[in-house]
CSV table of N, CA and C in Angstrom, one decimal:
chain,number,residue,atom,x,y,z
M,1,MET,N,115.5,78.6,95.1
M,1,MET,CA,115.1,80.0,94.9
M,1,MET,C,113.8,80.1,94.1
M,2,THR,N,113.0,81.0,94.4
M,2,THR,CA,111.7,81.1,93.8
M,2,THR,C,111.8,82.3,92.7
M,3,GLU,N,111.0,82.1,91.6
M,3,GLU,CA,111.0,83.2,90.6
M,3,GLU,C,109.7,84.0,90.8
M,4,ASP,N,108.9,83.7,91.8
M,4,ASP,CA,107.7,84.4,92.0
M,4,ASP,C,107.8,85.9,92.2
M,5,ARG,N,107.1,86.7,91.4
M,5,ARG,CA,107.2,88.2,91.5
M,5,ARG,C,105.8,88.7,91.8
M,6,ARG,N,104.8,87.9,92.1
M,6,ARG,CA,103.5,88.4,92.5
M,6,ARG,C,103.5,89.0,93.9
M,7,PHE,N,103.0,90.1,94.0
M,7,PHE,CA,103.0,90.8,95.3
M,7,PHE,C,101.9,90.2,96.2
M,8,PRO,N,102.4,89.7,97.4
M,8,PRO,CA,101.5,89.0,98.3
M,8,PRO,C,100.4,90.0,98.8
M,9,PRO,N,99.1,89.5,99.0
M,9,PRO,CA,98.0,90.3,99.5
M,9,PRO,C,98.3,90.9,100.8
M,10,ALA,N,99.1,90.2,101.7
M,10,ALA,CA,99.4,90.8,103.0
M,10,ALA,C,100.3,92.0,102.9
M,11,LEU,N,101.2,92.0,102.0
M,11,LEU,CA,102.1,93.2,101.7
M,11,LEU,C,101.3,94.3,101.1
M,12,ALA,N,100.3,94.0,100.3
M,12,ALA,CA,99.4,95.0,99.7
M,12,ALA,C,98.6,95.7,100.8
M,13,ALA,N,98.2,94.9,101.8
M,13,ALA,CA,97.5,95.5,102.9
M,13,ALA,C,98.4,96.4,103.7
M,14,VAL,N,99.6,96.0,103.9
M,14,VAL,CA,100.6,96.8,104.7
M,14,VAL,C,100.9,98.1,103.9
M,15,ALA,N,100.9,98.0,102.6
M,15,ALA,CA,101.2,99.2,101.8
M,15,ALA,C,100.1,100.3,101.9
M,16,GLU,N,98.9,99.9,102.3
M,16,GLU,CA,97.8,100.8,102.4
M,16,GLU,C,97.9,101.5,103.8
M,17,CYS,N,98.7,101.1,104.7
M,17,CYS,CA,98.8,101.7,106.0
M,17,CYS,C,99.7,103.0,105.9
M,18,ALA,N,99.4,103.9,106.8
M,18,ALA,CA,100.1,105.1,106.9
M,18,ALA,C,101.2,104.9,108.0
M,19,PHE,N,102.4,105.0,107.7
M,19,PHE,CA,103.5,104.8,108.7
M,19,PHE,C,104.0,106.2,109.1
M,20,ASP,N,104.0,106.5,110.3
M,20,ASP,CA,104.5,107.8,110.9
M,20,ASP,C,105.8,107.5,111.6
M,21,TYR,N,106.8,108.1,111.2
M,21,TYR,CA,108.1,108.0,111.8
M,21,TYR,C,108.0,108.3,113.3
M,22,ASP,N,107.2,109.3,113.7
M,22,ASP,CA,107.0,109.7,115.1
M,22,ASP,C,106.5,108.5,115.9
M,23,ASP,N,105.8,107.5,115.3
M,23,ASP,CA,105.3,106.4,116.0
M,23,ASP,C,106.3,105.3,116.2
M,24,GLY,N,107.5,105.5,115.6
M,24,GLY,CA,108.6,104.6,115.9
M,24,GLY,C,109.0,103.7,114.7
M,25,ILE,N,108.2,103.6,113.7
M,25,ILE,CA,108.6,102.7,112.5
M,25,ILE,C,109.0,103.6,111.3
M,26,ASP,N,110.2,103.5,110.9
M,26,ASP,CA,110.7,104.3,109.8
M,26,ASP,C,110.6,103.3,108.6
M,27,PHE,N,109.4,103.2,108.0
M,27,PHE,CA,109.2,102.3,106.9
M,27,PHE,C,108.2,102.9,105.9
M,28,GLU,N,108.6,102.7,104.6
M,28,GLU,CA,107.7,103.2,103.5
M,28,GLU,C,107.5,102.0,102.6
M,29,PRO,N,106.4,101.3,102.8
M,29,PRO,CA,106.1,100.1,102.0
M,29,PRO,C,105.8,100.5,100.6
M,30,TYR,N,106.2,99.6,99.6
M,30,TYR,CA,105.8,99.8,98.2
M,30,TYR,C,104.5,99.1,98.0
M,31,ALA,N,103.9,99.4,96.9
M,31,ALA,CA,102.6,98.8,96.4
M,31,ALA,C,102.9,97.6,95.5
M,32,GLU,N,104.2,97.5,95.1
M,32,GLU,CA,104.6,96.4,94.2
M,32,GLU,C,106.1,96.2,94.4
M,33,PHE,N,106.7,95.1,93.9
M,33,PHE,CA,108.1,94.9,94.0
M,33,PHE,C,108.9,95.8,93.1
M,34,SER,N,110.1,96.1,93.5
M,34,SER,CA,111.0,96.8,92.5
M,34,SER,C,111.2,95.9,91.4
M,35,SER,N,111.4,96.4,90.2
M,35,SER,CA,111.7,95.6,89.0
M,35,SER,C,113.0,94.8,89.2
M,36,ALA,N,113.1,93.8,88.4
M,36,ALA,CA,114.4,93.0,88.4
M,36,ALA,C,115.5,93.9,88.0
M,37,GLU,N,115.3,94.8,87.0
M,37,GLU,CA,116.4,95.7,86.6
M,37,GLU,C,116.8,96.7,87.7
M,38,GLU,N,115.8,97.2,88.4
M,38,GLU,CA,116.1,98.1,89.6
M,38,GLU,C,116.9,97.3,90.6
M,39,THR,N,116.5,96.1,90.9
M,39,THR,CA,117.2,95.3,91.9
M,39,THR,C,118.6,95.0,91.5
M,40,THR,N,118.8,94.7,90.2
M,40,THR,CA,120.2,94.4,89.8
M,40,THR,C,121.0,95.7,89.9
M,41,SER,N,120.5,96.8,89.5
M,41,SER,CA,121.3,98.1,89.7
M,41,SER,C,121.6,98.3,91.1
M,42,TRP,N,120.6,98.2,92.0
M,42,TRP,CA,120.8,98.4,93.4
M,42,TRP,C,121.9,97.5,94.0
M,43,ILE,N,121.8,96.2,93.8
M,43,ILE,CA,122.7,95.2,94.5
M,43,ILE,C,124.2,95.5,94.0
M,44,ARG,N,124.3,95.8,92.7
M,44,ARG,CA,125.6,96.1,92.2
M,44,ARG,C,126.2,97.4,92.8
M,45,ALA,N,125.4,98.4,93.0
M,45,ALA,CA,125.8,99.7,93.6
M,45,ALA,C,126.1,99.4,95.1
M,46,TRP,N,125.3,98.7,95.8
M,46,TRP,CA,125.4,98.5,97.2
M,46,TRP,C,126.7,97.7,97.5
M,47,THR,N,127.0,96.7,96.7
M,47,THR,CA,128.1,95.8,97.0
M,47,THR,C,129.4,96.2,96.2
M,48,GLY,N,129.2,96.9,95.1
M,48,GLY,CA,130.3,97.2,94.3
M,48,GLY,C,130.7,96.0,93.4
M,49,ASN,N,129.8,95.0,93.4
M,49,ASN,CA,130.1,93.7,92.7
M,49,ASN,C,129.2,93.7,91.4
M,50,GLN,N,129.8,93.9,90.2
M,50,GLN,CA,129.1,94.0,89.0
M,50,GLN,C,128.7,92.6,88.5
M,51,GLU,N,129.1,91.5,89.2
M,51,GLU,CA,128.7,90.2,88.8
M,51,GLU,C,127.4,89.7,89.3
M,52,LEU,N,126.9,90.5,90.3
M,52,LEU,CA,125.6,90.1,90.9
M,52,LEU,C,124.4,90.6,90.1
M,53,ASP,N,123.3,89.9,90.2
M,53,ASP,CA,122.1,90.3,89.5
M,53,ASP,C,120.9,90.5,90.4
M,54,GLY,N,121.1,90.2,91.7
M,54,GLY,CA,120.0,90.4,92.7
M,54,GLY,C,118.8,89.5,92.5
M,55,ALA,N,118.9,88.5,91.7
M,55,ALA,CA,117.7,87.7,91.4
M,55,ALA,C,117.1,87.0,92.6
M,56,GLU,N,117.9,86.9,93.7
M,56,GLU,CA,117.3,86.2,94.9
M,56,GLU,C,116.6,87.2,95.8
M,57,PHE,N,116.4,88.5,95.4
M,57,PHE,CA,115.8,89.5,96.2
M,57,PHE,C,114.5,90.0,95.6
M,58,ARG,N,113.5,90.3,96.4
M,58,ARG,CA,112.3,91.0,96.0
M,58,ARG,C,112.1,92.2,96.9
M,59,VAL,N,112.5,93.4,96.5
M,59,VAL,CA,112.4,94.6,97.3
M,59,VAL,C,111.0,95.1,97.4
M,60,PHE,N,110.5,95.3,98.6
M,60,PHE,CA,109.2,95.8,98.8
M,60,PHE,C,109.0,97.0,99.7
M,61,GLY,N,110.1,97.6,100.1
M,61,GLY,CA,109.9,98.8,100.9
M,61,GLY,C,111.3,99.4,101.3
M,62,GLN,N,111.2,100.6,101.9
M,62,GLN,CA,112.4,101.3,102.3
M,62,GLN,C,112.2,102.1,103.5
M,63,ASP,N,113.3,102.6,104.1
M,63,ASP,CA,113.2,103.5,105.2
M,63,ASP,C,113.4,104.9,104.7
M,64,GLY,N,113.4,105.9,105.5
M,64,GLY,CA,113.6,107.3,105.1
M,64,GLY,C,114.9,107.6,104.5
M,65,THR,N,115.9,106.8,104.8
M,65,THR,CA,117.3,107.1,104.2
M,65,THR,C,117.5,106.3,103.0
M,66,GLY,N,116.6,105.5,102.6
M,66,GLY,CA,116.8,104.7,101.4
M,66,GLY,C,117.3,103.2,101.6
M,67,GLY,N,117.4,102.8,102.9
M,67,GLY,CA,117.6,101.4,103.2
M,67,GLY,C,116.5,100.6,102.7
M,68,LEU,N,116.7,99.4,102.2
M,68,LEU,CA,115.7,98.6,101.6
M,68,LEU,C,115.3,97.3,102.4
M,69,ALA,N,114.0,97.0,102.4
M,69,ALA,CA,113.5,95.8,103.0
M,69,ALA,C,113.1,94.9,101.8
M,70,MET,N,113.3,93.6,101.9
M,70,MET,CA,113.1,92.6,100.8
M,70,MET,C,113.0,91.2,101.3
M,71,PHE,N,112.4,90.4,100.4
M,71,PHE,CA,112.5,88.9,100.6
M,71,PHE,C,113.8,88.5,100.1
M,72,TRP,N,114.4,87.5,100.7
M,72,TRP,CA,115.6,86.8,100.3
M,72,TRP,C,115.2,85.4,99.9
M,73,THR,N,115.1,85.1,98.7
M,73,THR,CA,114.6,83.8,98.2
M,73,THR,C,115.6,82.7,98.3
M,74,VAL,N,116.0,82.3,99.5
M,74,VAL,CA,117.0,81.4,99.8
M,74,VAL,C,116.5,80.0,100.0
M,75,ARG,N,115.2,79.8,100.3
M,75,ARG,CA,114.6,78.5,100.6
M,75,ARG,C,114.2,77.9,99.3
M,76,GLU,N,115.0,77.0,98.8
M,76,GLU,CA,114.7,76.3,97.5
M,76,GLU,C,113.3,75.7,97.4
M,77,GLY,N,112.5,76.2,96.4
M,77,GLY,CA,111.2,75.7,96.2
M,77,GLY,C,110.1,76.2,97.1
M,78,ALA,N,110.4,77.0,98.1
M,78,ALA,CA,109.4,77.5,99.0
M,78,ALA,C,108.7,78.7,98.4
M,79,PRO,N,107.4,78.9,98.8
M,79,PRO,CA,106.7,80.0,98.3
M,79,PRO,C,107.4,81.3,98.8
M,80,LEU,N,107.1,82.4,98.0
M,80,LEU,CA,107.7,83.7,98.4
M,80,LEU,C,107.4,84.1,99.8
M,81,THR,N,106.2,83.8,100.3
M,81,THR,CA,105.8,84.2,101.6
M,81,THR,C,106.5,83.4,102.7
M,82,ASP,N,107.1,82.4,102.4
M,82,ASP,CA,107.9,81.5,103.3
M,82,ASP,C,109.4,81.9,103.3
M,83,GLN,N,109.8,82.9,102.6
M,83,GLN,CA,111.2,83.3,102.5
M,83,GLN,C,111.5,84.3,103.6
M,84,PRO,N,112.7,84.4,104.0
M,84,PRO,CA,113.1,85.4,105.0
M,84,PRO,C,113.0,86.8,104.5
M,85,VAL,N,112.8,87.7,105.4
M,85,VAL,CA,112.8,89.2,105.1
M,85,VAL,C,114.1,89.7,105.6
M,86,VAL,N,114.8,90.5,104.8
M,86,VAL,CA,116.1,91.1,105.2
M,86,VAL,C,116.1,92.6,104.9
M,87,PHE,N,117.1,93.2,105.5
M,87,PHE,CA,117.2,94.7,105.3
M,87,PHE,C,118.6,95.0,105.0
M,88,PHE,N,118.8,95.9,104.0
M,88,PHE,CA,120.1,96.5,103.6
M,88,PHE,C,120.0,98.0,103.9
M,89,GLY,N,120.7,98.5,104.9
M,89,GLY,CA,120.7,99.9,105.2
M,89,GLY,C,121.5,100.8,104.2
M,90,SER,N,121.1,102.0,104.2
M,90,SER,CA,121.8,103.0,103.3
M,90,SER,C,123.2,103.3,103.7
M,91,GLU,N,123.6,103.0,105.0
M,91,GLU,CA,124.9,103.2,105.5
M,91,GLU,C,125.7,101.9,105.7
M,92,GLY,N,125.2,100.8,105.2
M,92,GLY,CA,126.0,99.6,105.3
M,92,GLY,C,125.5,98.5,106.3
M,93,ALA,N,124.5,98.9,107.1
M,93,ALA,CA,123.9,97.9,108.0
M,93,ALA,C,123.2,96.9,107.2
M,94,VAL,N,123.2,95.6,107.6
M,94,VAL,CA,122.5,94.6,106.9
M,94,VAL,C,122.2,93.5,107.9
M,95,GLY,N,121.0,92.9,107.7
M,95,GLY,CA,120.6,91.8,108.6
M,95,GLY,C,119.3,91.1,108.2
M,96,VAL,N,119.1,90.0,108.9
M,96,VAL,CA,117.8,89.3,108.7
M,96,VAL,C,116.8,89.9,109.7
M,97,VAL,N,115.6,90.1,109.2
M,97,VAL,CA,114.6,90.8,110.0
M,97,VAL,C,113.5,89.8,110.5
M,98,ALA,N,113.1,88.9,109.6
M,98,ALA,CA,112.1,87.9,110.0
M,98,ALA,C,112.2,86.7,109.2
M,99,ARG,N,111.8,85.5,109.7
M,99,ARG,CA,112.0,84.3,109.0
M,99,ARG,C,111.1,84.1,107.9
M,100,ASP,N,109.9,84.8,107.8
M,100,ASP,CA,109.0,84.7,106.7
M,100,ASP,C,108.0,85.9,106.8
M,101,LEU,N,107.1,86.0,105.9
M,101,LEU,CA,106.1,87.1,105.9
M,101,LEU,C,105.3,87.1,107.1
M,102,SER,N,104.8,86.0,107.6
M,102,SER,CA,103.9,86.0,108.8
M,102,SER,C,104.7,86.6,110.0
M,103,ALA,N,105.9,86.2,110.2
M,103,ALA,CA,106.7,86.8,111.3
M,103,ALA,C,106.9,88.3,111.1
M,104,PHE,N,107.1,88.7,109.8
M,104,PHE,CA,107.3,90.1,109.5
M,104,PHE,C,106.1,90.9,109.9
M,105,LEU,N,104.9,90.4,109.6
M,105,LEU,CA,103.7,91.1,109.9
M,105,LEU,C,103.6,91.3,111.4
M,106,TRP,N,104.0,90.3,112.2
M,106,TRP,CA,103.9,90.5,113.7
M,106,TRP,C,105.0,91.5,114.2
M,107,LEU,N,106.1,91.5,113.5
M,107,LEU,CA,107.1,92.5,113.8
M,107,LEU,C,106.6,93.9,113.7
M,108,LEU,N,106.0,94.2,112.5
M,108,LEU,CA,105.4,95.5,112.3
M,108,LEU,C,104.3,95.8,113.3
M,109,ALA,N,103.4,94.8,113.6
M,109,ALA,CA,102.3,95.0,114.5
M,109,ALA,C,102.8,95.3,115.9
M,110,ASP,N,104.0,94.8,116.2
M,110,ASP,CA,104.6,95.1,117.5
M,110,ASP,C,105.3,96.5,117.6
M,111,GLY,N,105.3,97.2,116.4
M,111,GLY,CA,105.8,98.5,116.4
M,111,GLY,C,107.3,98.6,116.0
M,112,VAL,N,107.8,97.6,115.3
M,112,VAL,CA,109.2,97.5,114.9
M,112,VAL,C,109.3,97.3,113.4
M,113,GLY,N,110.0,98.2,112.8
M,113,GLY,CA,110.2,98.1,111.3
M,113,GLY,C,111.5,97.4,111.0
M,114,PRO,N,111.7,97.2,109.7
M,114,PRO,CA,112.9,96.4,109.3
M,114,PRO,C,114.2,97.1,109.7
M,115,MET,N,114.3,98.4,109.5
M,115,MET,CA,115.5,99.2,109.9
M,115,MET,C,115.8,99.1,111.4
M,116,GLU,N,114.7,99.2,112.2
M,116,GLU,CA,114.9,99.2,113.6
M,116,GLU,C,115.3,97.8,114.0
M,117,ALA,N,114.8,96.8,113.4
M,117,ALA,CA,115.2,95.4,113.7
M,117,ALA,C,116.7,95.1,113.5
M,118,VAL,N,117.3,95.8,112.5
M,118,VAL,CA,118.7,95.5,112.2
M,118,VAL,C,119.6,96.5,113.0
M,119,GLU,N,119.2,97.8,113.1
M,119,GLU,CA,120.1,98.8,113.6
M,119,GLU,C,119.9,99.1,115.1
M,120,HIS,N,118.9,98.6,115.7
M,120,HIS,CA,118.6,99.0,117.1
M,120,HIS,C,118.6,97.7,118.0
M,121,THR,N,119.1,97.8,119.2
M,121,THR,CA,119.0,96.7,120.1
M,121,THR,C,117.7,96.7,120.9
M,122,ASP,N,117.1,97.9,121.1
M,122,ASP,CA,115.9,98.0,121.9
M,122,ASP,C,114.7,97.9,120.9
M,123,LEU,N,114.0,96.8,121.0
M,123,LEU,CA,112.9,96.5,120.0
M,123,LEU,C,111.6,96.7,120.7
M,124,ASP,N,111.5,97.6,121.6
M,124,ASP,CA,110.2,98.0,122.2
M,124,ASP,C,109.6,99.1,121.4
M,125,GLY,N,108.8,98.7,120.4
M,125,GLY,CA,108.1,99.7,119.6
M,125,GLY,C,106.7,100.0,120.1
M,126,GLU,N,106.1,100.9,119.4
M,126,GLU,CA,104.7,101.3,119.8
M,126,GLU,C,103.8,100.4,119.0
M,127,PRO,N,103.1,99.4,119.6
M,127,PRO,CA,102.2,98.6,118.8
M,127,PRO,C,101.2,99.3,118.0
M,128,SER,N,100.9,98.8,116.9
M,128,SER,CA,99.9,99.4,116.0
M,128,SER,C,98.7,98.6,115.8
M,129,GLU,N,97.5,99.1,116.1
M,129,GLU,CA,96.2,98.4,116.0
M,129,GLU,C,96.0,98.0,114.6
M,130,GLU,N,96.2,99.0,113.7
M,130,GLU,CA,96.0,98.7,112.2
M,130,GLU,C,96.8,97.5,111.7
M,131,LEU,N,98.1,97.5,112.1
M,131,LEU,CA,99.0,96.5,111.7
M,131,LEU,C,98.7,95.2,112.4
M,132,ARG,N,98.3,95.3,113.6
M,132,ARG,CA,97.9,94.0,114.4
M,132,ARG,C,96.7,93.4,113.6
M,133,GLU,N,95.8,94.2,113.2
M,133,GLU,CA,94.6,93.6,112.5
M,133,GLU,C,95.1,92.9,111.2
M,134,ILE,N,96.0,93.5,110.5
M,134,ILE,CA,96.6,92.8,109.3
M,134,ILE,C,97.3,91.5,109.7
M,135,ALA,N,98.1,91.6,110.7
M,135,ALA,CA,98.8,90.3,111.1
M,135,ALA,C,97.8,89.3,111.5
M,136,GLU,N,96.7,89.6,112.2
M,136,GLU,CA,95.7,88.7,112.6
M,136,GLU,C,95.0,88.1,111.4
M,137,LYS,N,94.7,88.9,110.4
M,137,LYS,CA,94.0,88.5,109.2
M,137,LYS,C,94.9,87.5,108.4
M,138,PHE,N,96.2,87.8,108.3
M,138,PHE,CA,97.0,87.0,107.4
M,138,PHE,C,97.9,86.0,108.1
M,139,ALA,N,98.1,86.1,109.4
M,139,ALA,CA,99.0,85.2,110.1
M,139,ALA,C,98.6,85.0,111.6
M,140,ALA,N,97.3,84.8,111.8
M,140,ALA,CA,96.7,84.7,113.2
M,140,ALA,C,97.4,83.6,114.0
M,141,ASP,N,97.8,82.5,113.4
M,141,ASP,CA,98.4,81.4,114.1
M,141,ASP,C,99.9,81.5,114.3
M,142,HIS,N,100.5,82.7,113.9
M,142,HIS,CA,101.9,82.9,114.0
M,142,HIS,C,102.3,84.0,115.0
M,143,ARG,N,101.4,84.4,115.9
M,143,ARG,CA,101.6,85.6,116.7
M,143,ARG,C,102.9,85.4,117.6
M,144,GLN,N,103.7,86.5,117.6
M,144,GLN,CA,104.8,86.6,118.5
M,144,GLN,C,105.3,88.0,118.6
M,145,SER,N,106.1,88.2,119.6
M,145,SER,CA,106.7,89.6,119.8
M,145,SER,C,107.7,89.9,118.7
M,146,GLY,N,107.9,91.2,118.5
M,146,GLY,CA,109.0,91.7,117.6
M,146,GLY,C,110.3,91.2,118.0
M,147,ALA,N,110.7,91.2,119.3
M,147,ALA,CA,112.0,90.6,119.7
M,147,ALA,C,112.1,89.2,119.4
M,148,ASP,N,111.0,88.4,119.6
M,148,ASP,CA,111.1,87.0,119.2
M,148,ASP,C,111.3,86.8,117.7
M,149,VAL,N,110.6,87.6,116.9
M,149,VAL,CA,110.7,87.5,115.5
M,149,VAL,C,112.2,87.7,115.0
M,150,VAL,N,112.8,88.7,115.6
M,150,VAL,CA,114.2,89.0,115.2
M,150,VAL,C,115.1,87.9,115.7
M,151,ALA,N,114.9,87.5,116.9
M,151,ALA,CA,115.8,86.4,117.5
M,151,ALA,C,115.7,85.1,116.7
M,152,GLU,N,114.5,84.7,116.3
M,152,GLU,CA,114.3,83.5,115.5
M,152,GLU,C,115.0,83.6,114.1
M,153,ALA,N,114.8,84.8,113.5
M,153,ALA,CA,115.4,85.0,112.2
M,153,ALA,C,117.0,84.9,112.3
M,154,ARG,N,117.5,85.6,113.2
M,154,ARG,CA,119.0,85.6,113.4
M,154,ARG,C,119.5,84.2,113.7
M,155,ALA,N,118.8,83.4,114.5
M,155,ALA,CA,119.2,82.1,114.8
M,155,ALA,C,119.2,81.2,113.6
M,156,GLU,N,118.2,81.4,112.8
M,156,GLU,CA,118.1,80.5,111.6
M,156,GLU,C,119.1,80.9,110.5
M,157,PHE,N,119.4,82.2,110.4
M,157,PHE,CA,120.3,82.7,109.4
M,157,PHE,C,121.5,83.5,110.0
M,158,PRO,N,122.3,82.8,110.8
M,158,PRO,CA,123.4,83.5,111.5
M,158,PRO,C,124.5,84.0,110.6
M,159,ASP,N,124.6,83.5,109.4
M,159,ASP,CA,125.7,83.9,108.5
M,159,ASP,C,125.2,84.9,107.4
M,160,PHE,N,124.0,85.4,107.5
M,160,PHE,CA,123.6,86.3,106.4
M,160,PHE,C,124.5,87.5,106.2
M,161,GLU,N,124.9,88.2,107.3
M,161,GLU,CA,125.8,89.3,107.2
M,161,GLU,C,127.1,89.0,106.6
M,162,SER,N,127.7,87.9,107.0
M,162,SER,CA,129.0,87.5,106.4
M,162,SER,C,128.8,87.1,104.9
M,163,THR,N,127.7,86.5,104.6
M,163,THR,CA,127.4,86.2,103.2
M,163,THR,C,127.4,87.5,102.3
M,164,VAL,N,126.7,88.5,102.8
M,164,VAL,CA,126.6,89.7,102.1
M,164,VAL,C,128.0,90.4,102.0
M,165,THR,N,128.7,90.4,103.1
M,165,THR,CA,130.1,91.0,103.1
M,165,THR,C,131.0,90.3,102.1
M,166,ALA,N,130.8,89.0,101.9
M,166,ALA,CA,131.6,88.3,100.9
M,166,ALA,C,131.3,88.7,99.5
M,167,TRP,N,130.1,89.2,99.3
M,167,TRP,CA,129.8,89.7,97.9
M,167,TRP,C,130.4,91.1,97.6
M,168,CYS,N,130.8,91.8,98.6
M,168,CYS,CA,131.2,93.2,98.5
M,168,CYS,C,132.6,93.2,97.9
M,169,ARG,N,132.9,94.2,97.0
M,169,ARG,CA,134.2,94.4,96.4
M,169,ARG,C,134.8,95.7,96.8
């Protein structure tokens, strides 16, 4: 698990983009991570488990209903940008979105947000030129479709949902 709380430049670039729900991505990126205290409060409320502290998560955005997108720092010793991106929906949906930040950038560029990646089966979004430029700047050699991003993440972390369910009280 990484203790890194520095906001990656690629996410800062994403935070400067205007997301329009009418374009198909319900995502509101943050300009910095939620505090450790906010994350602890959130994970305890979401799971009903007062023993959790949420230290393995770095929350960096939300959808319009309050579902949260975050890094899950599960890869021991790996940099924050190499950690998987996950989503916890406001109504209980949960899932892995991308295997790392590079993949997440291409997911967004393909017109798919974290909520859509978890809650929808149709991942045909409206590609964004602005987000494609960010993906090319920060992850040019990792280009892939949104559907491939989600498929790879789910294949690598097939037990994420059951892990989260086990935390719930």
